[in-house]
């Protein structure tokens, strides 16, 4: 272990430019990844907020008896997907409409709005499929005139989120692959620079694992350093965006350490691949 | 010890470079391997330290069989044999001591054992006073001695030498050869490939000559090899 660290240090001193270059390339790969993740994190956060407001509104037929309504509310409230059921009387519906459309409140001066039941869904049951099923079930109550749940925009919301997640995954993997290739190439240069030492190591009986070790540690350290640099750059970018455009959330501590771990993984995988290829040849 | 059984070696572009080689090297023997350039001497030695594996046939070295051998077993085997070359193969950026110590460090030897072993090996090759010299500050003969010290530091049962005097003047050649004899006298087998026929003739050691990949002469063949085998 101590020898491995010493060899890593020697490698750094022997080719400082190469080391700096590989750390920077890892940093920029992860930075690009980080920026995208930042966007994804913020989209998801916003979607989550909007989503929590998703509700089904069932408009009731005129003159439905109160007992029937409250019995139905009990039934609906017992659905496992439903978190809350609320009765909105014609009066409060009017008040709410006035409040929401302040400037146009005169329009509602003498209008009549039907009573409704507002239904909130539990988390994890706010997807279009479930909403549709539940809305259908509620619509089958005789005294329900109409059911609205914003089919269109719930659909759209979900599609945006799925696209964002998929794009994040694809781009993330692509960037990771690029970073693996770059560190693989830089480690290969380090391996080449030490081909003579490696051949002597093998001659006197060093195992592949031993020969690989300093390069893996090298890749690991470069990955961590690159990851830290990328994290700093991403944080800086999020500050700039927050101050000049919109408030953005930064990664949680867990996500940030996941990023560092990702950098370390890229470093280790990249160097392991390129050392492995060299060892198979000699 | 070392046994070749009907060994063939073929390289992709060179064709057959060893054909039906069978031989046995007993404990503590000194063997010269001679033959013209390109005859297959280096290839035969590579089969001993398993840098190459036979295309056909079997090589046994200290209980390790070439057929299906794992890389890790090859690494372990090399800790028990020493190899030196015409071009010394020292690391130019470190002292003689560090070059010898390298062979111990890279097999994870206990740190406290390294220093005394290195000192002993350097003393054995007559370079006790040159431990802190860099390779470029040493003569060819001295550099080869450092390489031999590195090969000896793990107490090998055999020293494999591929034209170890090929780059040396006559004086240095005699010195290195004498060193190899001393090493052999203390119990280590030596297999030495060489062009230097005068050295071979004067020594009286067992000589194996190969030509175009075939053993054409073995002065120690037959009964003697069998006898040594029984002793081993
Ligand atoms: N790695 C290799 N690949 C292809 N051909 C080789 C290789 N090593 C040696 N040869 C060929 O094998 C033959 C024997 O070479 P070698 O064993 O080095 O002979 P010697 O040591 O007796 O001069 C030569 O023709 C050489 O060109
Ligand atoms: Mg040769």
XYZ file of C-alpha atoms and ligand atoms in Angstrom:
542
model
C 0.000 0.000 0.000
C 2.727 2.406 0.974
C 4.677 1.418 -2.119
C 1.576 1.914 -4.239
C 1.119 5.431 -2.862
C 4.776 6.213 -3.373
C 4.584 5.005 -6.953
C 1.514 7.183 -7.480
C 3.423 10.198 -6.182
C 6.378 9.391 -8.422
C 3.980 9.151 -11.351
C 2.539 12.547 -10.494
C 5.952 14.169 -10.205
C 7.148 12.554 -13.398
C 4.211 13.710 -15.488
C 2.390 16.538 -13.702
C 0.801 17.849 -16.894
C -0.668 14.472 -17.717
C -2.121 14.153 -14.237
C -3.583 17.648 -14.280
C -5.027 16.985 -17.722
C -6.750 13.795 -16.673
C -8.150 15.356 -13.507
C -9.493 18.272 -15.538
C -11.081 16.054 -18.149
C -12.782 13.991 -15.474
C -13.885 17.218 -13.827
C -15.365 18.569 -17.046
C -17.122 15.314 -17.883
C -18.644 15.232 -14.426
C -19.369 18.951 -14.577
C -21.416 18.490 -17.748
C -23.132 15.568 -16.086
C -23.598 17.638 -12.944
C -25.214 20.530 -14.822
C -27.676 18.201 -16.442
C -28.410 16.500 -13.156
C -28.968 19.903 -11.607
C -31.590 20.645 -14.262
C -33.144 17.234 -13.747
C -33.172 17.646 -9.966
C -34.880 21.004 -10.286
C -37.416 19.799 -12.853
C -38.263 16.887 -10.636
C -38.603 19.115 -7.623
C -40.963 21.485 -9.466
C -42.959 18.613 -10.879
C -43.238 17.137 -7.429
C -44.717 20.391 -6.120
C -47.173 20.724 -8.978
C -48.078 17.099 -8.711
C -48.985 17.347 -5.065
C -51.784 19.679 -6.115
C -53.303 17.168 -8.509
C -56.911 16.518 -7.575
C -60.110 15.073 -8.948
C -63.180 17.283 -8.777
C -66.567 15.572 -8.981
C -69.444 17.974 -9.670
C -72.645 16.977 -7.980
C -76.147 16.990 -9.433
C -78.366 19.728 -8.150
C -80.274 18.869 -4.994
C -78.402 15.742 -3.982
C -79.293 15.001 -0.354
C -76.584 15.659 2.190
C -76.753 12.132 3.631
C -76.080 10.609 0.232
C -73.127 12.898 -0.329
C -71.528 12.168 3.021
C -72.032 8.421 2.597
C -70.364 8.609 -0.817
C -67.532 10.676 0.655
C -66.983 7.949 3.219
C -66.800 5.345 0.461
C -64.411 7.378 -1.671
C -62.243 8.240 1.322
C -61.818 4.517 1.936
C -60.133 3.992 -1.483
C -56.496 3.144 -0.760
C -55.322 5.609 -3.456
C -57.177 8.557 -1.927
C -55.697 10.714 0.782
C -58.376 13.331 1.409
C -61.980 14.022 0.410
C -63.465 17.466 0.819
C -66.966 18.786 0.201
C -67.191 22.154 -1.535
C -70.612 23.780 -1.230
C -71.943 26.060 -4.004
C -71.227 29.087 -1.784
C -67.631 28.223 -1.070
C -67.119 27.263 -4.736
C -68.209 30.777 -5.627
C -65.984 32.313 -2.987
C -63.033 30.325 -4.215
C -63.654 31.315 -7.825
C -63.827 34.960 -6.789
C -60.618 34.725 -4.842
C -58.797 33.005 -7.697
C -60.016 35.413 -10.327
C -59.906 38.591 -8.230
C -60.304 41.196 -10.995
C -63.270 39.425 -12.554
C -65.204 38.917 -9.360
C -68.150 40.916 -10.706
C -68.765 38.170 -13.221
C -69.603 35.863 -10.347
C -71.822 38.359 -8.571
C -74.979 36.389 -9.154
C -73.619 33.235 -10.744
C -74.380 29.752 -9.553
C -71.703 27.114 -9.226
C -72.468 23.457 -8.551
C -71.357 21.758 -5.344
C -68.436 19.377 -5.718
C -66.317 16.826 -3.938
C -62.575 17.460 -4.196
C -60.439 14.380 -3.995
C -56.678 14.420 -3.244
C -54.603 11.413 -4.189
C -51.927 9.784 -2.108
C -48.325 10.099 -3.227
C -47.430 7.428 -5.753
C -51.028 7.362 -7.054
C -50.959 10.637 -8.950
C -50.105 9.147 -12.324
C -52.543 9.504 -15.250
C -53.503 5.821 -15.216
C -54.638 5.767 -11.601
C -56.365 9.133 -11.917
C -58.329 7.854 -14.885
C -59.407 4.694 -13.068
C -60.513 6.534 -9.944
C -62.265 9.248 -11.948
C -64.160 6.539 -13.822
C -65.219 4.895 -10.591
C -66.456 8.205 -9.158
C -68.294 9.060 -12.314
C -70.376 5.905 -11.899
C -72.064 7.399 -8.820
C -75.541 8.398 -9.933
C -75.516 11.882 -8.417
C -72.178 12.832 -10.012
C -72.744 15.046 -13.034
C -69.220 15.395 -14.255
C -65.636 14.606 -13.226
C -62.608 16.774 -14.004
C -59.001 16.053 -13.240
C -57.053 17.934 -15.909
C -56.394 14.832 -18.010
C -54.369 16.736 -20.556
C -51.881 18.478 -18.385
C -51.449 15.585 -16.002
C -50.509 13.533 -19.053
C -48.139 16.227 -20.294
C -46.563 16.637 -16.877
C -45.755 12.993 -16.714
C -44.384 12.883 -20.206
C -42.028 15.792 -19.459
C -40.841 14.098 -16.347
C -40.216 10.794 -18.076
C -38.341 12.458 -20.909
C -36.247 14.440 -18.425
C -35.367 11.319 -16.471
C -34.552 9.296 -19.573
C -32.465 12.086 -21.065
C -30.635 12.417 -17.759
C -29.842 8.723 -17.703
C -28.724 8.554 -21.327
C -26.594 11.697 -21.154
C -25.202 10.665 -17.785
C -24.120 7.290 -19.092
C -22.658 8.858 -22.233
C -20.635 11.333 -20.192
C -19.493 8.575 -17.869
C -18.358 6.512 -20.853
C -16.416 9.463 -22.260
C -14.777 10.023 -18.889
C -13.854 6.332 -18.626
C -12.245 6.494 -22.062
C -10.332 9.657 -21.210
C -8.960 8.379 -17.934
C -8.249 5.053 -19.601
C -6.150 6.871 -22.183
C -4.249 8.933 -19.619
C -3.598 5.912 -17.420
C -2.425 4.033 -20.483
C 0.146 6.761 -21.086
C 1.273 6.365 -17.482
C 1.464 2.602 -17.973
C 3.509 3.034 -21.162
C 5.866 5.417 -19.414
C 6.471 2.655 -16.890
C 6.429 -0.339 -19.222
C 10.031 -1.127 -18.332
C 9.344 -1.152 -14.613
C 6.293 -3.305 -15.160
C 8.235 -5.848 -17.189
C 10.846 -6.076 -14.436
C 8.130 -6.407 -11.817
C 6.701 -9.347 -13.718
C 10.161 -10.838 -14.157
C 10.822 -10.934 -10.418
C 7.397 -12.348 -9.620
C 4.998 -9.468 -8.881
C 1.363 -10.504 -9.303
C -1.012 -8.730 -11.685
C -2.957 -7.475 -8.692
C 0.165 -5.870 -7.266
C 1.093 -4.253 -10.580
C -2.423 -2.962 -11.035
C -2.694 -1.505 -7.542
C -0.824 1.798 -7.940
C -2.696 2.549 -11.147
C -6.037 1.852 -9.533
C -5.140 4.105 -6.606
C -3.967 6.683 -9.127
C -7.284 6.457 -10.997
C -9.231 6.553 -7.748
C -7.464 9.697 -6.509
C -7.832 11.416 -9.879
C -11.500 10.478 -9.943
C -12.075 11.927 -6.475
C -10.162 15.111 -7.298
C -12.019 15.450 -10.605
C -15.289 14.873 -8.780
C -14.503 17.572 -6.199
C -13.585 20.017 -8.932
C -16.789 19.208 -10.827
C -18.838 19.643 -7.656
C -17.267 23.059 -7.098
C -17.936 24.109 -10.685
C -21.527 22.889 -10.525
C -22.108 24.703 -7.257
C -20.700 27.872 -8.780
C -22.970 27.446 -11.803
C -26.014 26.950 -9.584
C -25.142 30.144 -7.704
C -24.855 32.094 -10.949
C -28.213 30.731 -12.152
C -29.858 31.425 -8.794
C -28.681 35.027 -8.750
C -29.398 35.853 -12.368
C -32.300 33.655 -13.440
C -34.299 31.408 -11.157
C -33.826 29.969 -7.710
C -32.241 26.561 -8.086
C -31.799 23.802 -5.567
C -28.308 22.255 -5.234
C -27.619 18.564 -4.724
C -28.317 17.084 -1.348
C -25.291 15.892 0.593
C -26.135 12.316 -0.398
C -26.299 13.139 -4.112
C -23.056 15.099 -3.901
C -21.197 12.182 -2.324
C -22.772 9.927 -4.924
C -21.163 12.204 -7.520
C -17.753 11.855 -5.848
C -18.237 8.119 -5.723
C -19.103 8.250 -9.418
C -15.855 10.097 -10.110
C -13.891 7.505 -8.142
C -15.667 4.711 -10.023
C -14.850 6.310 -13.363
C -11.213 6.605 -12.319
C -10.971 3.028 -11.097
C -12.866 1.493 -14.017
C -10.918 3.517 -16.579
C -7.522 2.657 -15.140
C -8.428 -0.960 -14.489
C -9.480 -1.414 -18.115
C -6.330 0.120 -19.534
C -3.901 -1.634 -17.164
C -5.708 -4.902 -17.769
C -5.258 -4.513 -21.490
C -1.549 -3.812 -21.070
C -1.034 -6.780 -18.733
C -2.737 -9.164 -21.115
C -0.236 -8.185 -23.775
C 2.932 -8.791 -21.743
C 13.598 -29.403 -11.129
C 13.267 -28.513 -14.823
C 11.901 -30.962 -17.359
C 11.005 -30.510 -21.022
C 8.895 -33.258 -22.579
C 8.614 -33.186 -26.387
C 8.302 -29.436 -26.413
C 7.384 -27.541 -29.580
C 7.227 -23.781 -29.782
C 5.701 -21.899 -32.647
C 5.433 -18.121 -33.024
C 2.738 -16.641 -35.259
C 5.115 -15.239 -37.877
C 8.291 -17.252 -37.314
C 6.896 -20.756 -37.470
C 8.422 -23.546 -35.380
C 11.386 -22.250 -33.376
C 11.676 -25.281 -31.065
C 11.036 -28.849 -32.164
C 10.638 -31.882 -29.962
C 12.916 -30.642 -27.201
C 13.230 -33.007 -24.256
C 15.675 -32.386 -21.462
C 16.106 -32.509 -17.761
C 18.015 -30.171 -15.480
C 18.899 -31.574 -12.100
C 19.363 -29.859 -8.785
C 22.444 -27.652 -8.627
C 23.577 -28.366 -12.197
C 25.485 -25.895 -14.344
C 24.369 -26.053 -17.950
C 25.574 -24.183 -21.007
C 23.113 -23.646 -23.791
C 24.884 -22.964 -27.065
C 24.012 -22.629 -30.723
C 24.010 -20.045 -33.464
C 22.034 -16.862 -33.255
C 18.367 -17.539 -33.953
C 18.685 -21.193 -32.932
C 16.074 -20.835 -30.201
C 18.158 -20.407 -27.048
C 16.244 -17.431 -25.701
C 12.954 -19.114 -26.533
C 13.990 -22.192 -24.579
C 14.931 -20.045 -21.564
C 11.622 -18.179 -21.789
C 9.852 -21.502 -21.485
C 11.755 -22.106 -18.239
C 10.575 -18.890 -16.599
C 7.249 -19.259 -18.416
C 7.402 -16.011 -20.269
C 6.247 -18.235 -23.122
C 4.298 -21.482 -22.969
C 4.871 -24.449 -25.292
C 2.681 -24.835 -28.348
C 2.853 -28.589 -27.810
C 4.445 -30.709 -25.117
C 5.006 -29.977 -21.472
C 7.417 -28.008 -19.350
C 7.727 -28.669 -15.637
C 9.607 -26.252 -13.424
C 9.786 -26.847 -9.697
C 6.484 -28.681 -9.682
C 4.672 -26.122 -11.868
C 3.341 -27.529 -15.120
C 3.094 -25.313 -18.186
C -0.192 -26.804 -19.326
C -3.034 -24.673 -17.995
C -0.752 -22.676 -15.713
C -2.323 -19.552 -14.191
C -0.675 -16.128 -14.317
C -0.549 -16.053 -10.560
C 1.288 -19.395 -10.460
C 3.812 -18.018 -12.950
C 4.352 -15.005 -10.681
C 4.912 -17.283 -7.691
C 7.279 -19.469 -9.699
C 9.418 -16.471 -10.669
C 10.055 -15.711 -7.017
C 11.926 -18.999 -6.900
C 14.094 -18.451 -9.959
C 16.396 -15.647 -11.015
C 16.766 -14.318 -14.554
C 19.504 -12.117 -16.012
C 19.976 -10.789 -19.531
C 22.602 -9.410 -21.848
C 21.204 -5.878 -21.388
C 21.038 -6.012 -17.538
C 17.507 -4.524 -17.384
C 18.175 -2.257 -14.430
C 16.021 0.728 -13.534
C 18.184 3.720 -14.463
C 16.526 6.139 -12.055
C 17.540 4.386 -8.842
C 20.602 3.147 -7.035
C 22.028 -0.363 -7.137
C 20.537 -0.990 -3.703
C 17.122 0.222 -4.779
C 17.258 -1.965 -7.873
C 17.906 -5.035 -5.766
C 15.341 -4.018 -3.143
C 12.767 -3.574 -5.921
C 12.615 -7.358 -6.413
C 11.578 -7.743 -2.769
C 9.238 -4.761 -2.562
C 7.111 -5.844 -5.493
C 6.420 -9.241 -3.980
C 5.270 -7.620 -0.737
C 8.233 -8.866 1.298
C 8.244 -7.761 4.950
C 9.952 -4.350 5.118
C 12.322 -5.314 7.900
C 13.672 -8.220 5.847
C 14.531 -6.117 2.794
C 17.586 -4.193 3.989
C 19.626 -7.177 5.265
C 18.778 -9.298 2.234
C 19.814 -6.544 -0.160
C 23.105 -6.026 1.676
C 23.817 -9.750 1.610
C 23.056 -10.075 -2.123
C 25.258 -7.086 -2.992
C 28.074 -8.530 -0.885
C 27.663 -11.869 -2.638
C 28.322 -10.264 -6.048
C 31.232 -8.188 -4.692
C 29.478 -4.810 -4.723
C 29.071 -4.209 -1.000
C 30.655 -0.783 -1.396
C 28.657 0.299 -4.465
C 25.137 0.111 -3.102
C 24.451 3.809 -3.500
C 25.838 4.090 -7.042
C 23.497 4.735 -9.947
C 23.615 2.283 -12.862
C 25.088 4.899 -15.239
C 27.993 5.396 -12.834
C 28.930 1.708 -13.052
C 30.811 -0.389 -15.592
C 28.995 -3.028 -17.628
C 30.423 -5.784 -15.460
C 29.243 -4.017 -12.310
C 25.772 -3.447 -13.740
C 25.495 -7.134 -14.576
C 26.519 -7.932 -11.016
C 23.717 -5.719 -9.741
C 21.305 -7.608 -12.007
C 22.651 -10.886 -10.647
C 22.240 -9.622 -7.072
C 18.634 -8.767 -7.896
C 18.149 -12.281 -9.295
C 19.705 -13.857 -6.201
C 18.003 -11.838 -3.508
C 15.102 -14.290 -3.234
C 17.384 -17.345 -2.918
C 16.350 -18.953 -6.218
C 16.898 -22.654 -6.912
C 18.021 -21.802 -10.431
C 19.597 -18.825 -12.145
C 18.616 -18.443 -15.799
C 21.136 -16.322 -17.725
C 20.546 -15.313 -21.345
C 23.961 -14.353 -22.763
C 24.920 -12.546 -19.552
C 28.399 -11.731 -20.865
C 27.275 -10.734 -24.365
C 27.857 -7.038 -23.724
C 31.016 -7.355 -21.640
C 34.718 -7.169 -22.444
C 36.931 -10.144 -21.768
C 37.939 -9.152 -18.273
C 34.392 -8.463 -17.145
C 33.267 -11.674 -18.832
C 35.713 -13.704 -16.803
C 34.664 -11.968 -13.622
C 30.937 -12.516 -14.188
C 31.527 -16.137 -15.205
C 33.529 -16.750 -12.064
C 30.691 -15.241 -10.064
C 28.217 -17.626 -11.699
C 30.492 -20.564 -10.831
C 30.620 -19.416 -7.214
C 26.862 -19.125 -7.131
C 26.577 -22.613 -8.561
C 29.088 -23.921 -6.043
C 26.832 -22.710 -3.250
C 24.013 -24.896 -4.570
C 22.067 -22.829 -7.090
C 21.562 -24.406 -10.509
C 22.618 -22.214 -13.462
C 21.331 -22.385 -17.032
C 23.371 -20.057 -19.200
C 22.928 -19.357 -22.894
C 26.115 -18.156 -24.528
C 28.005 -17.626 -27.749
C 31.346 -17.758 -26.013
C 32.605 -21.187 -27.047
C 35.958 -20.719 -25.367
C 34.250 -20.257 -22.036
C 32.224 -23.393 -22.653
C 35.157 -25.548 -23.680
C 37.384 -24.620 -20.764
C 34.720 -25.093 -18.110
C 33.868 -28.745 -18.624
C 30.232 -28.144 -17.656
C 27.338 -29.942 -19.272
C 26.617 -28.365 -22.640
C 23.408 -28.503 -24.661
C 23.675 -27.310 -28.233
C 20.626 -26.427 -30.231
C 20.339 -25.650 -33.896
C 17.196 -24.602 -35.751
C 15.138 -25.394 -32.721
C 16.417 -28.893 -32.140
C 18.804 -30.297 -29.555
C 21.760 -31.512 -31.605
C 24.141 -32.260 -28.752
C 23.883 -32.779 -25.015
C 27.069 -33.693 -23.188
C 25.193 -34.691 -20.097
C 22.428 -36.568 -21.787
C 21.376 -40.135 -21.115
C 22.572 -41.983 -18.062
C 23.839 -38.974 -16.264
C 20.585 -37.071 -16.560
C 18.691 -40.102 -15.311
C 21.040 -40.445 -12.374
C 20.607 -36.785 -11.437
C 16.873 -37.202 -11.773
C 16.922 -40.055 -9.269
C 18.993 -37.963 -6.873
C 16.640 -35.020 -7.220
N 8.197 -13.189 -29.766
C 8.564 -13.700 -30.961
N 7.691 -13.676 -31.996
C 8.039 -14.196 -33.185
N 9.195 -14.770 -33.443
C 10.118 -14.836 -32.469
C 9.842 -14.303 -31.164
N 10.926 -14.511 -30.396
C 11.827 -15.150 -31.161
N 11.352 -15.329 -32.394
C 12.059 -16.036 -33.488
O 12.393 -17.320 -33.042
C 13.668 -17.702 -33.514
C 14.558 -18.068 -32.349
O 14.840 -16.893 -31.599
P 15.607 -16.935 -30.212
O 14.955 -17.927 -29.335
O 15.715 -15.550 -29.723
O 17.019 -17.497 -30.663
P 18.439 -17.251 -30.014
O 18.245 -16.753 -28.628
O 19.093 -18.592 -30.067
O 19.152 -16.270 -30.867
C 14.193 -16.543 -34.326
O 13.965 -16.818 -35.680
C 13.351 -15.372 -33.865
O 13.166 -14.483 -34.939
Mg 18.855 -14.987 -27.706
